[in-house]
Amino acid sequence: MARTIETIAVIGGGTMGSGIAGLCAQSDKKVLLLEINRDAAENALDRIKNGRPPAIDSPEKVDRIEIGTIEQDIHKIDECDWICEAVSENLETKRVIMEKLEPLRKDGSIVSTNTSGIPLRAITEGMPERLKRDIAVTHFFNPVKVMRLLELVPGAETSPDVIASLSAFCRNTLGKGVVNAKDTVNFIGNRIGCYWMMMGLYRAGEALKNGLSMEDIDAQMSAPMGLPVTGLYGLIDLIGLDVMDLVGENLAANLPSGDLCMEYTKLPAPERAMLKRGQLGRKAGAGFYRVEKLKDGGRKTEVYDLIDQAWRNKNAVDIDKTHSVPSAMFIDDEQGHLAWEIMGGTLVYAAGLVPEIADDIVNIDRAMKWGYAWNWGPFEMLDEVGPTNVIEKLMQENHPLPKMLQVLKDFDSKSFYRNNGKEFLGLDGTYHATPEE
């Protein structure tokens, strides 16, 4: 039986917590927003009202949000149907919050954590059985108001009605695209997306030595591949090398043995040097790119050349040098090799993650489209480029076939989707009806 969600507590009022609180208030729900102290709570409310963009569209609905402090007001969660923890991405901090809230919440309430990659089992280890039954991961993407994706992750003991209730509420009330992930490190979007970035830095470094520029690499790893215009280096500038370093540490600690990503959990040497001197990305004023203000009021963009270890003017890219899907990964030049190494490598990685991170290819494809703004999910892109072409290339390179490509080959299937996407290939080698979004 579905549980009713009318009142929500959000613990943590940072970027994610304020975004979640604002979205719930915008959806006409009563919200209790708790922070470490009163100043932090006031700042969170200001962020909801005046952020860029504001977390709430209707200013009058801010009145639905009550703010308070964890120390003085956490007892008020006994009136809440859903308690969403959104504190900093630190295991011990999250465990402390769970220990505080568990004895105070009412029976039948739902608890969730907004962790972006810490396994739920680590958060709930040793916790009361009631909490383990009533908790899940609700991983919203930033900015909460804008990004469609919500990854919903049960624990080993999570009650099915908790998942059903959260799924219905987040989809129907909050307007999210819900994907069902498993309790594995980084879940779906960040597992594949971080592999693309971390592995991509290594492959891009090799391409730089072979004569491509950073501008060439970002141009190739963007629109021609159905990816956002930020490209590889531009996206990491947006995220920050410090965050990527922490992501790598989390992956190294939690990836299963033999995972292909284990080789790329440390930043390459040039990027480690940038990290050490504080050249983190946009938030530090400089990363791989920086924007300089000119005396005449104009601006110029500069690139940090990783080969020369010096700043230079950003050059325009000849778009004719880039290659587009579907042929990009099979063209025998530096851009084609780059496309195969980074994008092809990521598709191969994703094809080996069913059923580890999700039960089917649909959840993986939706996570990458809704969370990383890819035009196609990995399996949709494989269909675009021709999965049999990828299989042939892998076999030529004596590369073992990942699970889903092996399934496709064994059952003599030609694509992962058919009937205009209405059916998808399952692990059993048969086609199943694609669930509605």
Tab-separated table of C-alpha atoms in Angstrom:
chain	number	residue	atom	x	y	z
A	1	MET	CA	0.000	0.000	0.000
A	2	ALA	CA	1.398	3.381	-1.011
A	3	ARG	CA	2.367	5.786	1.749
A	4	THR	CA	1.028	9.334	1.654
A	5	ILE	CA	3.570	12.162	1.410
A	6	GLU	CA	2.223	15.569	2.411
A	7	THR	CA	4.852	16.945	4.802
A	8	ILE	CA	8.592	16.782	4.116
A	9	ALA	CA	11.652	17.444	6.246
A	10	VAL	CA	14.889	18.300	4.457
A	11	ILE	CA	17.993	18.093	6.616
A	12	GLY	CA	20.766	20.189	5.103
A	13	GLY	CA	20.193	23.451	3.276
A	14	GLY	CA	23.115	23.583	0.883
A	15	THR	CA	22.770	23.613	-2.889
A	16	MET	CA	20.983	20.269	-3.027
A	17	GLY	CA	18.925	20.558	0.155
A	18	SER	CA	17.623	24.024	-0.681
A	19	GLY	CA	16.798	22.833	-4.188
A	20	ILE	CA	14.819	19.854	-2.875
A	21	ALA	CA	13.006	21.994	-0.300
A	22	GLY	CA	12.122	24.592	-2.925
A	23	LEU	CA	10.807	21.983	-5.352
A	24	CYS	CA	8.617	20.393	-2.665
A	25	ALA	CA	7.215	23.777	-1.607
A	26	GLN	CA	6.609	24.692	-5.244
A	27	SER	CA	4.622	21.434	-5.454
A	28	ASP	CA	2.353	22.674	-2.632
A	29	LYS	CA	3.845	20.542	0.136
A	30	LYS	CA	4.701	21.672	3.649
A	31	VAL	CA	8.464	21.639	4.237
A	32	LEU	CA	10.663	21.696	7.341
A	33	LEU	CA	14.215	22.738	6.383
A	34	LEU	CA	16.881	22.190	9.041
A	35	GLU	CA	20.474	23.420	9.062
A	36	ILE	CA	23.423	23.359	11.460
A	37	ASN	CA	22.638	26.848	12.825
A	38	ARG	CA	20.205	29.694	12.309
A	39	ASP	CA	22.459	31.661	9.973
A	40	ALA	CA	22.877	28.640	7.703
A	41	ALA	CA	19.111	28.109	7.701
A	42	GLU	CA	18.487	31.757	6.785
A	43	ASN	CA	21.069	31.497	4.006
A	44	ALA	CA	19.333	28.393	2.678
A	45	LEU	CA	16.008	30.201	2.558
A	46	ASP	CA	17.639	33.133	0.785
A	47	ARG	CA	19.147	30.696	-1.727
A	48	ILE	CA	15.695	29.274	-2.392
A	49	LYS	CA	14.235	32.740	-3.020
A	50	ASN	CA	17.096	34.510	-4.737
A	51	GLY	CA	19.371	31.875	-6.265
A	52	ARG	CA	20.245	31.816	-9.967
A	53	PRO	CA	17.825	30.415	-10.866
A	54	PRO	CA	15.676	30.602	-7.716
A	55	ALA	CA	14.654	27.176	-6.422
A	56	ILE	CA	11.019	28.229	-6.362
A	57	ASP	CA	8.923	29.893	-9.060
A	58	SER	CA	6.120	31.287	-6.928
A	59	PRO	CA	7.440	33.594	-4.173
A	60	GLU	CA	4.304	33.170	-2.079
A	61	LYS	CA	5.002	29.447	-1.784
A	62	VAL	CA	8.159	30.151	0.204
A	63	ASP	CA	5.771	30.492	3.154
A	64	ARG	CA	5.320	26.718	3.001
A	65	ILE	CA	8.913	26.329	4.211
A	66	GLU	CA	9.657	26.432	7.931
A	67	ILE	CA	13.343	26.728	8.777
A	68	GLY	CA	15.112	25.650	11.931
A	69	THR	CA	18.261	24.114	13.351
A	70	ILE	CA	19.093	20.456	13.688
A	71	GLU	CA	19.897	20.818	17.381
A	72	GLN	CA	16.737	22.652	18.413
A	73	ASP	CA	14.119	21.586	15.872
A	74	ILE	CA	14.839	18.036	14.749
A	75	HIS	CA	12.048	16.767	17.031
A	76	LYS	CA	9.589	18.333	14.558
A	77	ILE	CA	10.285	15.539	12.094
A	78	ASP	CA	7.756	13.465	14.055
A	79	GLU	CA	5.106	15.216	11.944
A	80	CYS	CA	6.772	14.507	8.588
A	81	ASP	CA	5.915	11.801	6.076
A	82	TRP	CA	9.247	11.972	4.236
A	83	ILE	CA	12.578	12.933	5.779
A	84	CYS	CA	15.243	13.670	3.162
A	85	GLU	CA	18.837	13.937	4.373
A	86	ALA	CA	20.881	16.259	2.150
A	87	VAL	CA	23.945	17.089	4.253
A	88	SER	CA	27.517	17.114	2.946
A	89	GLU	CA	28.817	14.093	1.052
A	90	ASN	CA	30.541	12.520	4.042
A	91	LEU	CA	29.713	9.054	5.336
A	92	GLU	CA	30.161	9.783	9.035
A	93	THR	CA	28.144	13.005	8.843
A	94	LYS	CA	25.266	11.157	7.204
A	95	ARG	CA	25.408	8.381	9.803
A	96	VAL	CA	25.260	10.913	12.646
A	97	ILE	CA	22.127	12.457	11.110
A	98	MET	CA	20.490	9.031	10.763
A	99	GLU	CA	21.226	8.247	14.403
A	100	LYS	CA	19.629	11.544	15.462
A	101	LEU	CA	16.475	11.250	13.399
A	102	GLU	CA	15.641	7.559	13.732
A	103	PRO	CA	14.224	7.581	17.296
A	104	LEU	CA	12.255	10.773	16.602
A	105	ARG	CA	10.384	9.934	13.413
A	106	LYS	CA	6.888	8.475	13.347
A	107	ASP	CA	6.083	4.932	12.269
A	108	GLY	CA	5.402	4.722	8.555
A	109	SER	CA	7.507	7.732	7.657
A	110	ILE	CA	9.994	7.413	4.806
A	111	VAL	CA	13.667	8.340	5.123
A	112	SER	CA	15.990	9.010	2.201
A	113	THR	CA	19.531	10.173	1.610
A	114	ASN	CA	20.549	12.387	-1.290
A	115	THR	CA	24.040	10.901	-1.509
A	116	SER	CA	25.521	11.042	-4.999
A	117	GLY	CA	27.572	7.900	-4.666
A	118	ILE	CA	28.040	6.562	-1.115
A	119	PRO	CA	26.499	3.070	-0.932
A	120	LEU	CA	23.339	3.002	1.181
A	121	ARG	CA	24.564	-0.102	2.983
A	122	ALA	CA	27.487	1.907	4.373
A	123	ILE	CA	25.136	4.587	5.702
A	124	THR	CA	22.773	2.101	7.388
A	125	GLU	CA	25.303	-0.427	8.678
A	126	GLY	CA	24.465	-1.255	12.297
A	127	MET	CA	21.351	0.945	12.252
A	128	PRO	CA	17.932	-0.225	13.572
A	129	GLU	CA	15.919	-2.596	11.395
A	130	ARG	CA	13.046	-0.100	11.196
A	131	LEU	CA	15.316	2.414	9.483
A	132	LYS	CA	16.649	-0.189	7.060
A	133	ARG	CA	13.072	-1.025	6.027
A	134	ASP	CA	12.044	2.605	5.559
A	135	ILE	CA	15.101	4.116	3.843
A	136	ALA	CA	16.205	4.586	0.227
A	137	VAL	CA	18.496	6.792	-1.812
A	138	THR	CA	16.814	9.680	-3.622
A	139	HIS	CA	19.654	11.085	-5.714
A	140	PHE	CA	18.559	14.363	-7.280
A	141	PHE	CA	20.826	16.033	-9.829
A	142	ASN	CA	21.912	19.673	-9.652
A	143	PRO	CA	20.205	22.051	-10.196
A	144	VAL	CA	17.248	20.183	-8.684
A	145	LYS	CA	14.670	22.440	-10.303
A	146	VAL	CA	16.095	21.937	-13.792
A	147	MET	CA	17.543	18.430	-14.013
A	148	ARG	CA	14.987	15.752	-14.753
A	149	LEU	CA	16.825	12.770	-13.298
A	150	LEU	CA	16.102	11.199	-9.941
A	151	GLU	CA	17.946	7.965	-9.161
A	152	LEU	CA	15.927	5.840	-6.739
A	153	VAL	CA	17.939	3.177	-4.924
A	154	PRO	CA	16.629	0.640	-2.397
A	155	GLY	CA	18.731	-1.067	0.227
A	156	ALA	CA	18.753	-4.828	0.759
A	157	GLU	CA	15.951	-4.545	3.340
A	158	THR	CA	13.986	-1.579	1.967
A	159	SER	CA	10.246	-2.214	1.917
A	160	PRO	CA	8.795	-2.292	-1.623
A	161	ASP	CA	6.077	0.188	-0.644
A	162	VAL	CA	8.766	2.748	0.237
A	163	ILE	CA	10.133	2.556	-3.298
A	164	ALA	CA	6.662	2.580	-4.850
A	165	SER	CA	5.636	5.616	-2.789
A	166	LEU	CA	8.794	7.619	-3.499
A	167	SER	CA	8.656	6.716	-7.184
A	168	ALA	CA	5.050	7.859	-7.549
A	169	PHE	CA	5.592	11.052	-5.547
A	170	CYS	CA	8.791	12.097	-7.304
A	171	ARG	CA	7.366	11.333	-10.726
A	172	ASN	CA	3.815	12.621	-10.368
A	173	THR	CA	4.196	15.435	-7.840
A	174	LEU	CA	7.768	16.648	-8.326
A	175	GLY	CA	7.848	15.964	-12.073
A	176	LYS	CA	11.041	13.923	-12.044
A	177	GLY	CA	12.190	11.212	-14.401
A	178	VAL	CA	12.750	8.307	-12.033
A	179	VAL	CA	15.269	5.585	-12.807
A	180	ASN	CA	15.688	2.486	-10.687
A	181	ALA	CA	19.301	1.952	-9.708
A	182	LYS	CA	21.071	-0.505	-7.433
A	183	ASP	CA	23.083	0.061	-4.279
A	184	THR	CA	26.452	0.230	-6.001
A	185	VAL	CA	29.074	2.962	-5.915
A	186	ASN	CA	27.975	6.141	-7.768
A	187	PHE	CA	24.751	4.389	-8.842
A	188	ILE	CA	24.127	4.810	-12.618
A	189	GLY	CA	24.741	8.330	-13.897
A	190	ASN	CA	27.898	9.084	-11.961
A	191	ARG	CA	29.281	5.567	-12.391
A	192	ILE	CA	29.271	5.904	-16.170
A	193	GLY	CA	29.729	9.679	-16.327
A	194	CYS	CA	32.747	9.650	-14.028
A	195	TYR	CA	34.290	6.792	-15.993
A	196	TRP	CA	33.852	8.880	-19.153
A	197	MET	CA	35.610	11.818	-17.485
A	198	MET	CA	38.372	10.041	-15.561
A	199	MET	CA	39.266	7.628	-18.351
A	200	GLY	CA	38.753	10.457	-20.817
A	201	LEU	CA	41.492	12.549	-19.187
A	202	TYR	CA	43.992	9.743	-19.753
A	203	ARG	CA	42.962	9.142	-23.374
A	204	ALA	CA	42.839	12.881	-24.064
A	205	GLY	CA	46.334	13.251	-22.624
A	206	GLU	CA	47.569	10.730	-25.184
A	207	ALA	CA	45.747	12.605	-27.951
A	208	LEU	CA	47.482	15.844	-26.912
A	209	LYS	CA	50.842	14.131	-27.338
A	210	ASN	CA	49.709	12.980	-30.782
A	211	GLY	CA	49.037	16.529	-31.932
A	212	LEU	CA	45.427	17.321	-31.058
A	213	SER	CA	44.728	20.460	-29.066
A	214	MET	CA	42.457	20.743	-26.057
A	215	GLU	CA	40.069	22.704	-28.252
A	216	ASP	CA	40.047	19.825	-30.775
A	217	ILE	CA	39.309	17.339	-28.010
A	218	ASP	CA	36.450	19.328	-26.509
A	219	ALA	CA	34.986	19.974	-29.951
A	220	GLN	CA	35.023	16.245	-30.724
A	221	MET	CA	33.671	15.252	-27.303
A	222	SER	CA	30.614	17.471	-27.581
A	223	ALA	CA	27.869	17.955	-30.164
A	224	PRO	CA	29.355	15.598	-32.815
A	225	MET	CA	29.013	12.752	-30.288
A	226	GLY	CA	25.629	13.856	-28.995
A	227	LEU	CA	27.186	15.303	-25.833
A	228	PRO	CA	26.831	18.760	-24.205
A	229	VAL	CA	28.862	21.644	-25.638
A	230	THR	CA	31.109	21.775	-22.564
A	231	GLY	CA	33.110	18.836	-23.899
A	232	LEU	CA	35.489	16.932	-21.625
A	233	TYR	CA	37.783	19.624	-20.229
A	234	GLY	CA	34.972	22.165	-20.051
A	235	LEU	CA	32.768	19.822	-18.010
A	236	ILE	CA	35.536	19.032	-15.549
A	237	ASP	CA	36.214	22.772	-15.192
A	238	LEU	CA	32.555	23.145	-14.261
A	239	ILE	CA	32.687	20.329	-11.695
A	240	GLY	CA	36.131	21.076	-10.258
A	241	LEU	CA	39.289	18.971	-10.061
A	242	ASP	CA	38.913	18.788	-6.277
A	243	VAL	CA	35.527	17.129	-6.684
A	244	MET	CA	36.898	14.765	-9.323
A	245	ASP	CA	39.706	13.807	-6.961
A	246	LEU	CA	37.189	12.942	-4.221
A	247	VAL	CA	35.110	11.013	-6.742
A	248	GLY	CA	38.197	8.993	-7.607
A	249	GLU	CA	38.840	8.204	-3.945
A	250	ASN	CA	35.253	7.014	-3.483
A	251	LEU	CA	35.488	4.841	-6.585
A	252	ALA	CA	38.792	3.329	-5.487
A	253	ALA	CA	37.307	2.420	-2.111
A	254	ASN	CA	34.060	0.932	-3.413
A	255	LEU	CA	34.484	-0.405	-6.964
A	256	PRO	CA	34.264	-4.179	-7.331
A	257	SER	CA	37.480	-6.045	-8.014
A	258	GLY	CA	38.458	-6.046	-11.678
A	259	ASP	CA	36.285	-3.077	-12.640
A	260	LEU	CA	37.645	-1.248	-15.690
A	261	CYS	CA	37.412	2.087	-13.875
A	262	MET	CA	39.870	1.034	-11.174
A	263	GLU	CA	42.726	1.986	-13.504
A	264	TYR	CA	41.487	5.582	-13.652
A	265	THR	CA	40.597	6.461	-10.056
A	266	LYS	CA	43.601	8.800	-9.735
A	267	LEU	CA	43.877	11.950	-11.794
A	268	PRO	CA	46.672	11.922	-14.412
A	269	ALA	CA	49.927	13.615	-13.370
A	270	PRO	CA	49.301	16.982	-15.133
A	271	GLU	CA	45.859	17.266	-13.541
A	272	ARG	CA	47.238	16.289	-10.125
A	273	ALA	CA	49.728	19.151	-10.451
A	274	MET	CA	46.870	21.532	-11.273
A	275	LEU	CA	44.968	20.305	-8.234
A	276	LYS	CA	47.976	20.839	-5.978
A	277	ARG	CA	48.362	24.485	-6.996
A	278	GLY	CA	44.640	25.220	-6.706
A	279	GLN	CA	43.898	25.405	-10.430
A	280	LEU	CA	40.573	23.660	-9.871
A	281	GLY	CA	38.260	25.052	-12.532
A	282	ARG	CA	35.655	27.790	-12.795
A	283	LYS	CA	35.141	28.211	-9.054
A	284	ALA	CA	38.862	28.977	-8.656
A	285	GLY	CA	38.917	31.357	-11.616
A	286	ALA	CA	41.044	29.012	-13.709
A	287	GLY	CA	41.244	25.359	-14.611
A	288	PHE	CA	41.806	24.096	-18.124
A	289	TYR	CA	40.271	27.374	-19.285
A	290	ARG	CA	40.137	30.891	-17.871
A	291	VAL	CA	38.463	34.105	-18.960
A	292	GLU	CA	40.543	37.282	-18.809
A	293	LYS	CA	38.965	40.751	-18.695
A	294	LEU	CA	40.515	43.233	-21.112
A	295	LYS	CA	41.091	46.941	-20.511
A	296	ASP	CA	38.538	47.833	-23.172
A	297	GLY	CA	35.866	45.879	-21.287
A	298	GLY	CA	36.039	42.838	-23.529
A	299	ARG	CA	37.017	39.324	-22.573
A	300	LYS	CA	39.349	36.702	-23.917
A	301	THR	CA	39.401	32.990	-23.182
A	302	GLU	CA	42.713	31.277	-22.565
A	303	VAL	CA	43.640	27.602	-22.483
A	304	TYR	CA	46.135	25.995	-20.143
A	305	ASP	CA	48.293	23.950	-22.501
A	306	LEU	CA	49.036	20.685	-20.695
A	307	ILE	CA	51.998	19.927	-22.957
A	308	ASP	CA	53.732	23.313	-22.649
A	309	GLN	CA	52.448	23.919	-19.102
A	310	ALA	CA	51.561	27.504	-20.013
A	311	TRP	CA	48.548	29.674	-20.800
A	312	ARG	CA	47.774	30.599	-24.408
A	313	ASN	CA	44.890	32.097	-26.342
A	314	LYS	CA	42.032	29.760	-27.131
A	315	ASN	CA	41.962	28.881	-30.819
A	316	ALA	CA	38.940	28.434	-33.043
A	317	VAL	CA	38.318	24.846	-34.108
A	318	ASP	CA	37.725	23.778	-37.678
A	319	ILE	CA	34.442	21.917	-37.269
A	320	ASP	CA	35.234	19.929	-40.415
A	321	LYS	CA	37.974	18.159	-38.466
A	322	THR	CA	35.444	16.635	-36.081
A	323	HIS	CA	33.548	13.435	-36.807
A	324	SER	CA	29.931	12.774	-35.938
A	325	VAL	CA	27.901	9.748	-34.944
A	326	PRO	CA	27.445	7.199	-36.471
A	327	SER	CA	30.804	7.007	-38.280
A	328	ALA	CA	33.015	8.937	-35.834
A	329	MET	CA	34.455	5.972	-33.943
A	330	PHE	CA	35.475	4.095	-37.070
A	331	ILE	CA	37.461	6.790	-38.918
A	332	ASP	CA	41.217	6.195	-39.052
A	333	ASP	CA	42.628	9.534	-37.917
A	334	GLU	CA	43.378	11.182	-34.575
A	335	GLN	CA	39.835	12.472	-34.065
A	336	GLY	CA	38.403	9.077	-34.928
A	337	HIS	CA	40.827	7.327	-32.590
A	338	LEU	CA	39.865	9.760	-29.824
A	339	ALA	CA	36.156	9.109	-30.397
A	340	TRP	CA	36.710	5.348	-30.242
A	341	GLU	CA	38.953	5.446	-27.186
A	342	ILE	CA	36.768	7.736	-25.067
A	343	MET	CA	33.220	7.266	-26.331
A	344	GLY	CA	33.647	3.723	-27.553
A	345	GLY	CA	35.373	2.818	-24.314
A	346	THR	CA	32.505	4.284	-22.310
A	347	LEU	CA	29.902	2.376	-24.320
A	348	VAL	CA	31.814	-0.844	-23.730
A	349	TYR	CA	32.026	-0.073	-20.013
A	350	ALA	CA	28.280	0.595	-19.796
A	351	ALA	CA	27.495	-2.610	-21.682
A	352	GLY	CA	29.223	-4.568	-18.925
A	353	LEU	CA	27.264	-3.008	-16.056
A	354	VAL	CA	23.947	-4.831	-16.511
A	355	PRO	CA	22.706	-6.192	-14.098
A	356	GLU	CA	25.252	-4.794	-11.617
A	357	ILE	CA	24.018	-1.185	-11.513
A	358	ALA	CA	20.545	-1.621	-13.037
A	359	ASP	CA	18.370	-4.514	-14.118
A	360	ASP	CA	18.018	-3.334	-17.691
A	361	ILE	CA	19.416	-1.043	-20.358
A	362	VAL	CA	16.460	1.358	-20.220
A	363	ASN	CA	17.309	2.686	-16.756
A	364	ILE	CA	20.929	3.193	-17.811
A	365	ASP	CA	19.994	5.045	-20.990
A	366	ARG	CA	17.542	7.310	-19.203
A	367	ALA	CA	20.024	8.123	-16.452
A	368	MET	CA	22.624	9.355	-18.936
A	369	LYS	CA	20.112	11.375	-20.959
A	370	TRP	CA	18.338	12.943	-18.009
A	371	GLY	CA	21.353	13.389	-15.726
A	372	TYR	CA	24.210	14.152	-18.147
A	373	ALA	CA	22.203	15.610	-21.059
A	374	TRP	CA	23.444	13.040	-23.579
A	375	ASN	CA	21.374	12.923	-26.760
A	376	TRP	CA	21.428	9.139	-26.580
A	377	GLY	CA	21.953	6.745	-23.726
A	378	PRO	CA	24.831	4.250	-24.146
A	379	PHE	CA	22.678	1.515	-25.663
A	380	GLU	CA	20.798	3.941	-27.878
A	381	MET	CA	24.162	5.219	-29.101
A	382	LEU	CA	25.298	1.653	-29.752
A	383	ASP	CA	22.220	1.265	-31.934
A	384	GLU	CA	23.118	4.506	-33.739
A	385	VAL	CA	26.668	3.390	-34.548
A	386	GLY	CA	25.708	-0.242	-35.118
A	387	PRO	CA	26.379	-2.719	-32.300
A	388	THR	CA	27.684	-5.311	-34.745
A	389	ASN	CA	30.285	-2.766	-35.922
A	390	VAL	CA	31.417	-2.309	-32.326
A	391	ILE	CA	31.532	-6.072	-31.780
A	392	GLU	CA	33.666	-6.528	-34.904
A	393	LYS	CA	36.091	-3.793	-33.810
A	394	LEU	CA	36.392	-5.240	-30.310
A	395	MET	CA	37.065	-8.704	-31.704
A	396	GLN	CA	39.719	-7.284	-34.044
A	397	GLU	CA	41.397	-5.768	-30.974
A	398	ASN	CA	41.068	-9.055	-29.037
A	399	HIS	CA	38.938	-7.239	-26.481
A	400	PRO	CA	36.465	-9.416	-24.544
A	401	LEU	CA	32.843	-8.568	-25.220
A	402	PRO	CA	30.950	-6.985	-22.316
A	403	LYS	CA	27.826	-8.745	-21.140
A	404	MET	CA	25.111	-6.979	-23.122
A	405	LEU	CA	27.073	-7.029	-26.380
A	406	GLN	CA	27.662	-10.746	-25.794
A	407	VAL	CA	23.916	-11.250	-25.267
A	408	LEU	CA	23.171	-9.385	-28.490
A	409	LYS	CA	25.701	-11.508	-30.383
A	410	ASP	CA	24.621	-14.830	-28.858
A	411	PHE	CA	20.970	-14.279	-29.752
A	412	ASP	CA	21.798	-12.893	-33.199
A	413	SER	CA	20.029	-9.620	-32.431
A	414	LYS	CA	20.755	-6.550	-34.519
A	415	SER	CA	19.881	-3.793	-32.059
A	416	PHE	CA	19.191	-3.118	-28.397
A	417	TYR	CA	15.860	-1.467	-29.186
A	418	ARG	CA	13.264	-2.265	-31.803
A	419	ASN	CA	9.778	-1.177	-32.836
A	420	ASN	CA	10.706	2.513	-32.535
A	421	GLY	CA	12.030	2.065	-29.027
A	422	LYS	CA	8.914	0.367	-27.711
A	423	GLU	CA	10.855	-2.819	-26.964
A	424	PHE	CA	14.321	-3.374	-25.477
A	425	LEU	CA	16.700	-6.317	-25.347
A	426	GLY	CA	16.887	-7.989	-21.953
A	427	LEU	CA	19.590	-10.081	-20.337
A	428	ASP	CA	17.614	-13.167	-21.316
A	429	GLY	CA	18.076	-12.364	-25.002
A	430	THR	CA	14.411	-11.556	-25.596
A	431	TYR	CA	12.720	-8.221	-26.176
A	432	HIS	CA	10.519	-6.650	-23.505
A	433	ALA	CA	8.086	-3.738	-23.509
A	434	THR	CA	9.859	-0.474	-22.705
A	435	PRO	CA	8.350	1.082	-19.544
A	436	GLU	CA	6.721	4.477	-19.857
A	437	GLU	CA	8.878	7.406	-18.776
